[in-house]
């Protein structure tokens, strides 16, 4: 059990003093990087969302945006690198090796850490997925740098440092976190939090390849098999065009049925606030918010949800937010587009009927599940 | 076999109230609980111990009052509890936390026997980062298996473990070598009730309490606020959207009709879009 050998960058001393000036050896760290996550030949969409966010940071800093593509040797990895240029990359770093076919922490940590140490970015962004969080924690600890998890907003400050904003615990507050004295500044962002940038056809640009430098015997962990999820098992909540959700204001698990019925008539997905999952009324894959799914539908209808910050960050990207709440002072009305102060338990069935009549007059007899 | 389980005492989020004026959370008087995600790790560890023999040590870093959570863990059946408490640990971010925990785990190894397995929950409900487990593993040079849904095989003679790990699009069946660190996925088991004997033992048990120095921390500047590369620069309330919500008036129309009229007035395309979607189902 040994510790990473890299020396900490800052000497001891008062925090205020050490936080001001970036140590000399970090000043060469430049450019914004996005880790491009692949699983089984597929790029996770969060990587392209991060390219959009990374492009803005790079433009503000007047530096380059690089995609870091790590994966098996061959078509899929090369394709991912090429694709990155269509999402705004100025260049790509690529570590391609058969040993990287499946995600394994040891090999991916080595690959990413090596590229970072060699080419020295100032900002490194990863998706807050199971892969991204597994990797980010290892890489940040190896580099002994700061990592801000699950950011909802990324910006650069006037002095060029990364301002990473995320909700704080409990209260309806956000906090902005800085990594002042260390490089790279690392952050993860959950899928769907950043908008998907437009894909613009672009020729493949500069690609810098870097060797992995491992043989299979160096990697202790073996992947014995992989069982892909059946598509039917996945809820499409995160990508739905219309979402109807219910919260504690519905009062009982039976009343949650009203949410499902409206969703069914609208061809929508249904979701809920976290307490309903904790109470066991609804399964956890239906939770919307900071610790659930982030949604970006065209229409979001929230019934009996107060609009706590942890919920808000998961729905703010919706085009049209409709809030149904008995309390005219509920925080949800601060970010909803359309609000109605009324009892959701009575309104939901009426809405279901009204939409049913209006949208498909010939299917009145269809039974909502 | 020796298993170390890292737990955290957190405020019970169901009981948290926000100060109506300052918008800050009112921690005072809020009951604390063991981070719910950690209970899945604890149960997985206890089950392995019951099956293979050995001991489970629970470890937490926190204020002296965090001993309550450790005692609770003892009532579930943990064999030993270690509390790491020191003012130097205050204000730690994930990197500083992993330094303190890793140092303590090393000390636990020296004092009570080297761990074969270290468990943590998937994440905490307060910090919510999911980064401490991987960080501790890296600092201890342990292999890591995160988001583990099931431990399918453990071979203490050959020092190997097989586990099912949740990934984005499926389940990876992984095999690795001991010692390793596992972060346990939620809803993968249910914490036992713990018997009378455990309750009595917990009441009498001594919680091993270590300061930074006791735990073998050599460099205090790696701990707490000073050892944290990240700093919270600003805490603020989210802004209301610039444009106020349109409140639907339903004094002379049924509310459902008034609401739908407002939606279609605002977004005329919505009606055809919804009709298409609805037909698809
Ligand atoms: C670390 C952390 C992570 C979290 N992650 C999430 C997350 O991912 N998602 C999430 O949703 N929450 C999350 N939360 C919880 C969040 O802080 C809130 O507690 C939660 O969103 C509140 O749920 P709610 O709006 O359903 O309940 P409440 O806050 O109790 O609100 C109920 C609302 O219903 C209204 N109401 C009551 N009766 C009626 C009626 N008949 N008709 C209409 N309205 C009615 C009330 O006026 C009230 O506004 C998290 C909390 C923490 C600490």
CSV table of N, CA and C in Angstrom, one decimal, chain A residues 151-275:
chain,number,residue,atom,x,y,z
A,151,UNK,N,-21.2,19.0,-11.5
A,151,UNK,CA,-21.4,20.4,-11.7
A,151,UNK,C,-22.6,20.7,-12.6
A,152,UNK,N,-23.3,21.8,-12.3
A,152,UNK,CA,-24.4,22.1,-13.1
A,152,UNK,C,-24.1,23.4,-14.0
A,153,UNK,N,-23.0,24.0,-13.7
A,153,UNK,CA,-22.6,25.1,-14.5
A,153,UNK,C,-21.1,25.3,-14.5
A,154,UNK,N,-20.5,25.6,-15.6
A,154,UNK,CA,-19.1,25.8,-15.7
A,154,UNK,C,-18.8,27.1,-16.3
A,155,UNK,N,-17.8,27.8,-15.8
A,155,UNK,CA,-17.5,29.1,-16.3
A,155,UNK,C,-16.0,29.4,-16.0
A,156,UNK,N,-15.5,30.4,-16.7
A,156,UNK,CA,-14.1,30.8,-16.2
A,156,UNK,C,-14.2,32.2,-15.7
A,157,UNK,N,-13.5,32.4,-14.6
A,157,UNK,CA,-13.5,33.7,-13.9
A,157,UNK,C,-12.6,34.7,-14.6
A,158,UNK,N,-12.6,35.9,-14.2
A,158,UNK,CA,-11.8,36.9,-14.8
A,158,UNK,C,-10.3,36.6,-14.8
A,159,UNK,N,-9.9,35.9,-13.7
A,159,UNK,CA,-8.5,35.5,-13.6
A,159,UNK,C,-8.2,34.2,-14.4
A,160,UNK,N,-9.2,33.7,-15.1
A,160,UNK,CA,-8.9,32.5,-15.9
A,160,UNK,C,-9.1,31.2,-15.1
A,161,UNK,N,-9.5,31.2,-13.9
A,161,UNK,CA,-9.7,29.9,-13.2
A,161,UNK,C,-11.1,29.4,-13.4
A,162,UNK,N,-11.3,28.1,-13.4
A,162,UNK,CA,-12.5,27.4,-13.6
A,162,UNK,C,-13.4,27.6,-12.4
A,163,UNK,N,-14.6,28.1,-12.7
A,163,UNK,CA,-15.7,28.3,-11.6
A,163,UNK,C,-16.7,27.2,-11.8
A,164,UNK,N,-16.7,26.2,-11.0
A,164,UNK,CA,-17.5,25.1,-11.1
A,164,UNK,C,-18.7,25.1,-10.1
A,165,UNK,N,-19.9,25.2,-10.6
A,165,UNK,CA,-21.0,25.4,-9.7
A,165,UNK,C,-21.8,24.1,-9.5
A,166,UNK,N,-22.2,23.8,-8.3
A,166,UNK,CA,-23.0,22.6,-8.0
A,166,UNK,C,-23.9,22.9,-6.9
A,167,UNK,N,-25.0,22.2,-6.7
A,167,UNK,CA,-25.9,22.4,-5.6
A,167,UNK,C,-25.2,22.0,-4.3
A,168,UNK,N,-25.5,22.6,-3.2
A,168,UNK,CA,-25.0,22.2,-1.9
A,168,UNK,C,-26.1,21.3,-1.2
A,169,UNK,N,-25.7,20.7,-0.2
A,169,UNK,CA,-26.5,19.8,0.5
A,169,UNK,C,-27.7,20.5,1.2
A,170,UNK,N,-28.9,19.9,1.1
A,170,UNK,CA,-30.0,20.3,1.9
A,170,UNK,C,-30.7,21.6,1.4
A,171,UNK,N,-30.1,22.7,1.8
A,171,UNK,CA,-30.8,24.0,1.5
A,171,UNK,C,-30.9,24.3,0.0
A,172,UNK,N,-31.7,25.2,-0.4
A,172,UNK,CA,-31.8,25.6,-1.8
A,172,UNK,C,-30.7,26.5,-2.2
A,173,UNK,N,-29.5,26.0,-2.1
A,173,UNK,CA,-28.3,26.9,-2.4
A,173,UNK,C,-27.4,26.2,-3.4
A,174,UNK,N,-26.7,27.0,-4.1
A,174,UNK,CA,-25.7,26.6,-5.1
A,174,UNK,C,-24.3,27.0,-4.5
A,175,UNK,N,-23.3,26.3,-4.8
A,175,UNK,CA,-21.9,26.8,-4.5
A,175,UNK,C,-21.0,26.8,-5.7
A,176,UNK,N,-20.1,27.7,-5.7
A,176,UNK,CA,-19.1,27.8,-6.8
A,176,UNK,C,-17.8,27.4,-6.2
A,177,UNK,N,-17.2,26.4,-6.8
A,177,UNK,CA,-15.9,25.8,-6.3
A,177,UNK,C,-14.8,26.0,-7.2
A,178,UNK,N,-13.6,26.4,-6.7
A,178,UNK,CA,-12.4,26.6,-7.4
A,178,UNK,C,-11.3,25.7,-7.0
A,179,UNK,N,-10.5,25.4,-8.0
A,179,UNK,CA,-9.2,24.7,-7.7
A,179,UNK,C,-8.1,25.7,-8.0
A,180,UNK,N,-7.7,26.4,-7.0
A,180,UNK,CA,-6.8,27.6,-7.4
A,180,UNK,C,-5.4,27.2,-7.6
A,181,UNK,N,-4.9,26.3,-6.8
A,181,UNK,CA,-3.4,26.1,-6.7
A,181,UNK,C,-2.9,24.8,-7.4
A,182,UNK,N,-3.8,24.1,-8.1
A,182,UNK,CA,-3.4,22.8,-8.6
A,182,UNK,C,-3.9,22.8,-10.1
A,183,UNK,N,-3.3,21.9,-10.8
A,183,UNK,CA,-3.7,21.7,-12.2
A,183,UNK,C,-3.6,20.2,-12.5
A,184,UNK,N,-4.4,19.7,-13.4
A,184,UNK,CA,-5.6,20.4,-14.0
A,184,UNK,C,-6.7,20.6,-13.0
A,185,UNK,N,-7.6,21.5,-13.4
A,185,UNK,CA,-8.8,21.7,-12.6
A,185,UNK,C,-9.8,20.7,-13.2
A,186,UNK,N,-10.2,19.8,-12.4
A,186,UNK,CA,-11.1,18.7,-12.9
A,186,UNK,C,-12.5,18.9,-12.4
A,187,UNK,N,-13.5,18.5,-13.3
A,187,UNK,CA,-14.9,18.6,-13.0
A,187,UNK,C,-15.6,17.5,-13.7
A,188,UNK,N,-16.7,17.0,-13.1
A,188,UNK,CA,-17.5,16.0,-13.8
A,188,UNK,C,-18.9,16.7,-13.9
A,189,UNK,N,-19.6,16.3,-14.9
A,189,UNK,CA,-21.0,16.8,-15.2
A,189,UNK,C,-21.9,15.7,-15.6
A,190,UNK,N,-23.1,15.6,-15.0
A,190,UNK,CA,-24.0,14.5,-15.3
A,190,UNK,C,-24.6,14.6,-16.7
A,191,UNK,N,-24.9,13.5,-17.3
A,191,UNK,CA,-25.5,13.5,-18.6
A,191,UNK,C,-26.8,14.4,-18.6
A,192,UNK,N,-27.0,15.1,-19.7
A,192,UNK,CA,-28.2,15.9,-20.0
A,192,UNK,C,-28.2,17.2,-19.3
A,193,UNK,N,-27.1,17.5,-18.5
A,193,UNK,CA,-27.1,18.8,-17.7
A,193,UNK,C,-26.7,19.9,-18.7
A,194,UNK,N,-25.8,19.6,-19.6
A,194,UNK,CA,-25.4,20.6,-20.6
A,194,UNK,C,-26.2,20.2,-21.9
A,195,UNK,N,-26.6,21.3,-22.7
A,195,UNK,CA,-27.3,21.0,-23.9
A,195,UNK,C,-26.3,20.3,-24.9
A,196,UNK,N,-26.9,19.5,-25.8
A,196,UNK,CA,-26.2,18.8,-26.8
A,196,UNK,C,-25.8,19.8,-27.9
A,197,UNK,N,-24.5,20.1,-28.2
A,197,UNK,CA,-24.2,21.0,-29.2
A,197,UNK,C,-24.5,20.5,-30.6
A,198,UNK,N,-24.7,21.4,-31.5
A,198,UNK,CA,-25.0,21.0,-32.9
A,198,UNK,C,-23.8,20.3,-33.5
A,199,UNK,N,-24.0,19.2,-34.2
A,199,UNK,CA,-22.9,18.5,-34.9
A,199,UNK,C,-22.7,19.2,-36.2
A,200,UNK,N,-21.4,19.6,-36.4
A,200,UNK,CA,-21.1,20.3,-37.7
A,200,UNK,C,-20.1,19.5,-38.4
A,201,UNK,N,-20.4,19.1,-39.6
A,201,UNK,CA,-19.4,18.3,-40.4
A,201,UNK,C,-18.1,18.9,-40.4
A,202,UNK,N,-17.0,18.2,-40.1
A,202,UNK,CA,-15.7,18.8,-40.0
A,202,UNK,C,-14.6,17.8,-40.4
A,203,UNK,N,-13.6,18.2,-41.2
A,203,UNK,CA,-12.6,17.2,-41.5
A,203,UNK,C,-11.8,16.8,-40.2
A,204,UNK,N,-11.2,15.6,-40.2
A,204,UNK,CA,-10.4,15.2,-39.1
A,204,UNK,C,-9.2,16.1,-38.9
A,205,UNK,N,-9.0,16.6,-37.7
A,205,UNK,CA,-7.8,17.5,-37.5
A,205,UNK,C,-6.6,16.8,-36.9
A,206,UNK,N,-5.9,17.5,-36.2
A,206,UNK,CA,-4.6,17.0,-35.6
A,206,UNK,C,-5.0,15.9,-34.5
A,207,UNK,N,-4.3,14.8,-34.6
A,207,UNK,CA,-4.5,13.7,-33.6
A,207,UNK,C,-3.1,13.3,-33.1
A,208,UNK,N,-3.0,13.4,-31.8
A,208,UNK,CA,-1.7,13.1,-31.2
A,208,UNK,C,-1.9,11.8,-30.5
A,209,UNK,N,-1.2,10.7,-30.9
A,209,UNK,CA,-1.3,9.4,-30.2
A,209,UNK,C,-0.3,9.3,-29.1
A,210,UNK,N,-0.7,8.5,-28.1
A,210,UNK,CA,0.1,8.3,-27.0
A,210,UNK,C,0.0,6.8,-26.6
A,211,UNK,N,1.2,6.2,-26.3
A,211,UNK,CA,1.1,4.8,-26.0
A,211,UNK,C,0.6,4.5,-24.6
A,212,UNK,N,0.0,3.3,-24.5
A,212,UNK,CA,-0.5,2.9,-23.2
A,212,UNK,C,0.6,2.4,-22.3
A,213,UNK,N,1.5,1.7,-22.9
A,213,UNK,CA,2.7,1.2,-22.1
A,213,UNK,C,2.3,0.2,-21.1
A,214,UNK,N,1.4,-0.7,-21.3
A,214,UNK,CA,1.1,-1.8,-20.4
A,214,UNK,C,1.0,-3.1,-21.2
A,215,UNK,N,1.3,-4.2,-20.6
A,215,UNK,CA,0.9,-5.5,-21.2
A,215,UNK,C,-0.2,-6.1,-20.3
A,216,UNK,N,-0.9,-7.1,-20.8
A,216,UNK,CA,-2.0,-7.6,-20.1
A,216,UNK,C,-1.6,-8.1,-18.7
A,217,UNK,N,-0.4,-8.6,-18.5
A,217,UNK,CA,-0.1,-9.1,-17.2
A,217,UNK,C,0.0,-8.0,-16.2
A,218,UNK,N,0.2,-6.8,-16.7
A,218,UNK,CA,0.3,-5.6,-15.7
A,218,UNK,C,-1.1,-5.3,-15.1
A,219,UNK,N,-2.1,-5.7,-15.8
A,219,UNK,CA,-3.5,-5.4,-15.4
A,219,UNK,C,-4.1,-6.5,-14.6
A,220,UNK,N,-4.3,-6.3,-13.3
A,220,UNK,CA,-4.8,-7.4,-12.5
A,220,UNK,C,-6.2,-7.8,-12.8
A,221,UNK,N,-7.1,-6.7,-12.9
A,221,UNK,CA,-8.5,-7.0,-13.1
A,221,UNK,C,-8.9,-7.5,-14.4
A,222,UNK,N,-9.6,-8.6,-14.5
A,222,UNK,CA,-10.0,-9.2,-15.7
A,222,UNK,C,-11.5,-9.1,-15.9
A,223,UNK,N,-12.0,-8.8,-17.1
A,223,UNK,CA,-13.4,-8.7,-17.4
A,223,UNK,C,-13.8,-10.1,-17.8
A,224,UNK,N,-14.6,-10.8,-17.0
A,224,UNK,CA,-15.0,-12.2,-17.4
A,224,UNK,C,-16.1,-12.2,-18.4
A,225,UNK,N,-17.0,-11.3,-18.2
A,225,UNK,CA,-18.1,-11.1,-19.3
A,225,UNK,C,-18.8,-9.8,-19.1
A,226,UNK,N,-19.6,-9.5,-20.1
A,226,UNK,CA,-20.4,-8.2,-20.0
A,226,UNK,C,-21.8,-8.6,-20.4
A,227,UNK,N,-22.8,-8.2,-19.6
A,227,UNK,CA,-24.2,-8.5,-19.9
A,227,UNK,C,-24.9,-7.2,-20.2
A,228,UNK,N,-25.1,-6.9,-21.5
A,228,UNK,CA,-25.7,-5.6,-21.8
A,228,UNK,C,-27.1,-5.6,-21.3
A,229,UNK,N,-27.6,-4.4,-20.9
A,229,UNK,CA,-29.0,-4.2,-20.5
A,229,UNK,C,-29.9,-4.5,-21.7
A,230,UNK,N,-31.0,-5.1,-21.4
A,230,UNK,CA,-32.0,-5.2,-22.5
A,230,UNK,C,-32.6,-3.8,-22.7
A,231,UNK,N,-32.8,-3.4,-23.9
A,231,UNK,CA,-33.3,-2.0,-24.2
A,231,UNK,C,-34.6,-1.8,-23.5
A,232,UNK,N,-35.5,-2.8,-23.4
A,232,UNK,CA,-36.8,-2.6,-22.8
A,232,UNK,C,-36.7,-2.3,-21.3
A,233,UNK,N,-35.5,-2.7,-20.7
A,233,UNK,CA,-35.4,-2.5,-19.3
A,233,UNK,C,-35.1,-1.0,-19.0
A,234,UNK,N,-34.7,-0.3,-20.0
A,234,UNK,CA,-34.3,1.1,-19.8
A,234,UNK,C,-35.5,2.1,-19.9
A,235,UNK,N,-35.7,2.9,-19.0
A,235,UNK,CA,-36.7,3.9,-19.2
A,235,UNK,C,-36.1,5.0,-20.0
A,236,UNK,N,-36.9,5.6,-20.8
A,236,UNK,CA,-36.4,6.6,-21.7
A,236,UNK,C,-36.6,8.0,-21.2
A,237,UNK,N,-36.7,8.1,-19.8
A,237,UNK,CA,-37.0,9.4,-19.2
A,237,UNK,C,-36.1,10.5,-19.6
A,238,UNK,N,-34.8,10.2,-19.6
A,238,UNK,CA,-33.8,11.3,-19.8
A,238,UNK,C,-34.0,11.9,-21.2
A,239,UNK,N,-34.5,11.1,-22.2
A,239,UNK,CA,-34.5,11.6,-23.5
A,239,UNK,C,-35.9,11.9,-24.0
A,240,UNK,N,-36.9,11.8,-23.1
A,240,UNK,CA,-38.3,12.0,-23.5
A,240,UNK,C,-38.6,13.4,-23.9
A,241,UNK,N,-39.6,13.6,-24.9
A,241,UNK,CA,-40.0,14.9,-25.3
A,241,UNK,C,-41.0,15.5,-24.3
A,242,UNK,N,-41.7,14.6,-23.7
A,242,UNK,CA,-42.7,15.1,-22.7
A,242,UNK,C,-42.6,14.3,-21.4
A,243,UNK,N,-42.5,15.0,-20.3
A,243,UNK,CA,-42.4,14.3,-19.0
A,243,UNK,C,-43.5,14.8,-18.0
A,244,UNK,N,-44.2,13.9,-17.4
A,244,UNK,CA,-45.1,14.3,-16.3
A,244,UNK,C,-44.5,13.7,-15.0
A,245,UNK,N,-44.4,14.6,-14.0
A,245,UNK,CA,-43.9,14.0,-12.7
A,245,UNK,C,-44.8,14.5,-11.6
A,246,UNK,N,-44.7,13.7,-10.5
A,246,UNK,CA,-45.4,13.9,-9.3
A,246,UNK,C,-44.5,14.0,-8.1
A,247,UNK,N,-44.9,14.7,-7.1
A,247,UNK,CA,-44.2,14.8,-5.8
A,247,UNK,C,-45.0,14.5,-4.6
A,248,UNK,N,-44.5,14.8,-3.5
A,248,UNK,CA,-45.1,14.5,-2.2
A,248,UNK,C,-46.5,15.1,-2.1
A,249,UNK,N,-46.7,16.2,-2.8
A,249,UNK,CA,-48.1,16.9,-2.8
A,249,UNK,C,-49.2,15.9,-3.2
A,250,UNK,N,-48.9,14.8,-3.9
A,250,UNK,CA,-49.9,13.9,-4.3
A,250,UNK,C,-50.5,13.1,-3.1
A,251,UNK,N,-49.7,13.1,-2.1
A,251,UNK,CA,-50.3,12.6,-0.8
A,251,UNK,C,-50.3,11.1,-0.6
A,252,UNK,N,-50.4,10.3,-1.7
A,252,UNK,CA,-50.4,8.8,-1.5
A,252,UNK,C,-49.9,8.1,-2.8
A,253,UNK,N,-49.4,6.9,-2.6
A,253,UNK,CA,-49.0,6.2,-3.8
A,253,UNK,C,-50.1,5.9,-4.8
A,254,UNK,N,-51.3,5.8,-4.3
A,254,UNK,CA,-52.5,5.6,-5.2
A,254,UNK,C,-52.6,6.8,-6.2
A,255,UNK,N,-52.5,8.0,-5.6
A,255,UNK,CA,-52.6,9.2,-6.4
A,255,UNK,C,-51.5,9.3,-7.5
A,256,UNK,N,-50.4,8.6,-7.3
A,256,UNK,CA,-49.4,8.7,-8.3
A,256,UNK,C,-49.8,8.1,-9.6
A,257,UNK,N,-50.8,7.2,-9.5
A,257,UNK,CA,-51.5,6.7,-10.7
A,257,UNK,C,-51.9,7.8,-11.7
A,258,UNK,N,-52.4,8.9,-11.1
A,258,UNK,CA,-52.9,10.0,-11.9
A,258,UNK,C,-51.8,10.6,-12.8
A,259,UNK,N,-50.6,10.6,-12.3
A,259,UNK,CA,-49.4,11.0,-13.1
A,259,UNK,C,-49.2,10.1,-14.2
A,260,UNK,N,-49.2,8.8,-13.9
A,260,UNK,CA,-49.0,7.8,-15.0
A,260,UNK,C,-50.1,7.9,-16.1
A,261,UNK,N,-51.3,8.1,-15.6
A,261,UNK,CA,-52.4,8.2,-16.6
A,261,UNK,C,-52.3,9.4,-17.5
A,262,UNK,N,-51.9,10.5,-17.0
A,262,UNK,CA,-51.7,11.7,-17.8
A,262,UNK,C,-50.5,11.4,-18.8
A,263,UNK,N,-49.5,10.8,-18.3
A,263,UNK,CA,-48.3,10.5,-19.1
A,263,UNK,C,-48.7,9.6,-20.3
A,264,UNK,N,-49.5,8.7,-19.9
A,264,UNK,CA,-49.9,7.7,-21.0
A,264,UNK,C,-50.7,8.4,-22.1
A,265,UNK,N,-51.6,9.2,-21.7
A,265,UNK,CA,-52.4,9.9,-22.8
A,265,UNK,C,-51.5,10.9,-23.6
A,266,UNK,N,-50.5,11.4,-23.0
A,266,UNK,CA,-49.6,12.3,-23.7
A,266,UNK,C,-48.5,11.6,-24.5
A,267,UNK,N,-48.4,10.3,-24.3
A,267,UNK,CA,-47.3,9.6,-24.9
A,267,UNK,C,-46.0,10.0,-24.2
A,268,UNK,N,-46.1,10.3,-23.0
A,268,UNK,CA,-45.0,10.9,-22.2
A,268,UNK,C,-44.3,9.9,-21.3
A,269,UNK,N,-43.2,10.2,-20.8
A,269,UNK,CA,-42.6,9.4,-19.7
A,269,UNK,C,-43.0,10.0,-18.4
A,270,UNK,N,-43.1,9.2,-17.3
A,270,UNK,CA,-43.4,9.7,-16.0
A,270,UNK,C,-42.2,9.7,-15.1
A,271,UNK,N,-42.2,10.6,-14.2
A,271,UNK,CA,-41.1,10.7,-13.2
A,271,UNK,C,-41.6,11.2,-11.9
A,272,UNK,N,-40.7,11.4,-10.9
A,272,UNK,CA,-41.1,11.8,-9.6
A,272,UNK,C,-39.9,12.5,-8.9
A,273,UNK,N,-40.3,13.1,-7.7
A,273,UNK,CA,-39.2,13.7,-6.9
A,273,UNK,C,-38.7,12.7,-6.0
A,274,UNK,N,-37.6,13.0,-5.3
A,274,UNK,CA,-36.8,11.9,-4.6
A,274,UNK,C,-37.6,11.3,-3.4
A,275,UNK,N,-38.4,12.1,-2.7
A,275,UNK,CA,-39.1,11.5,-1.5
A,275,UNK,C,-40.0,10.3,-1.9
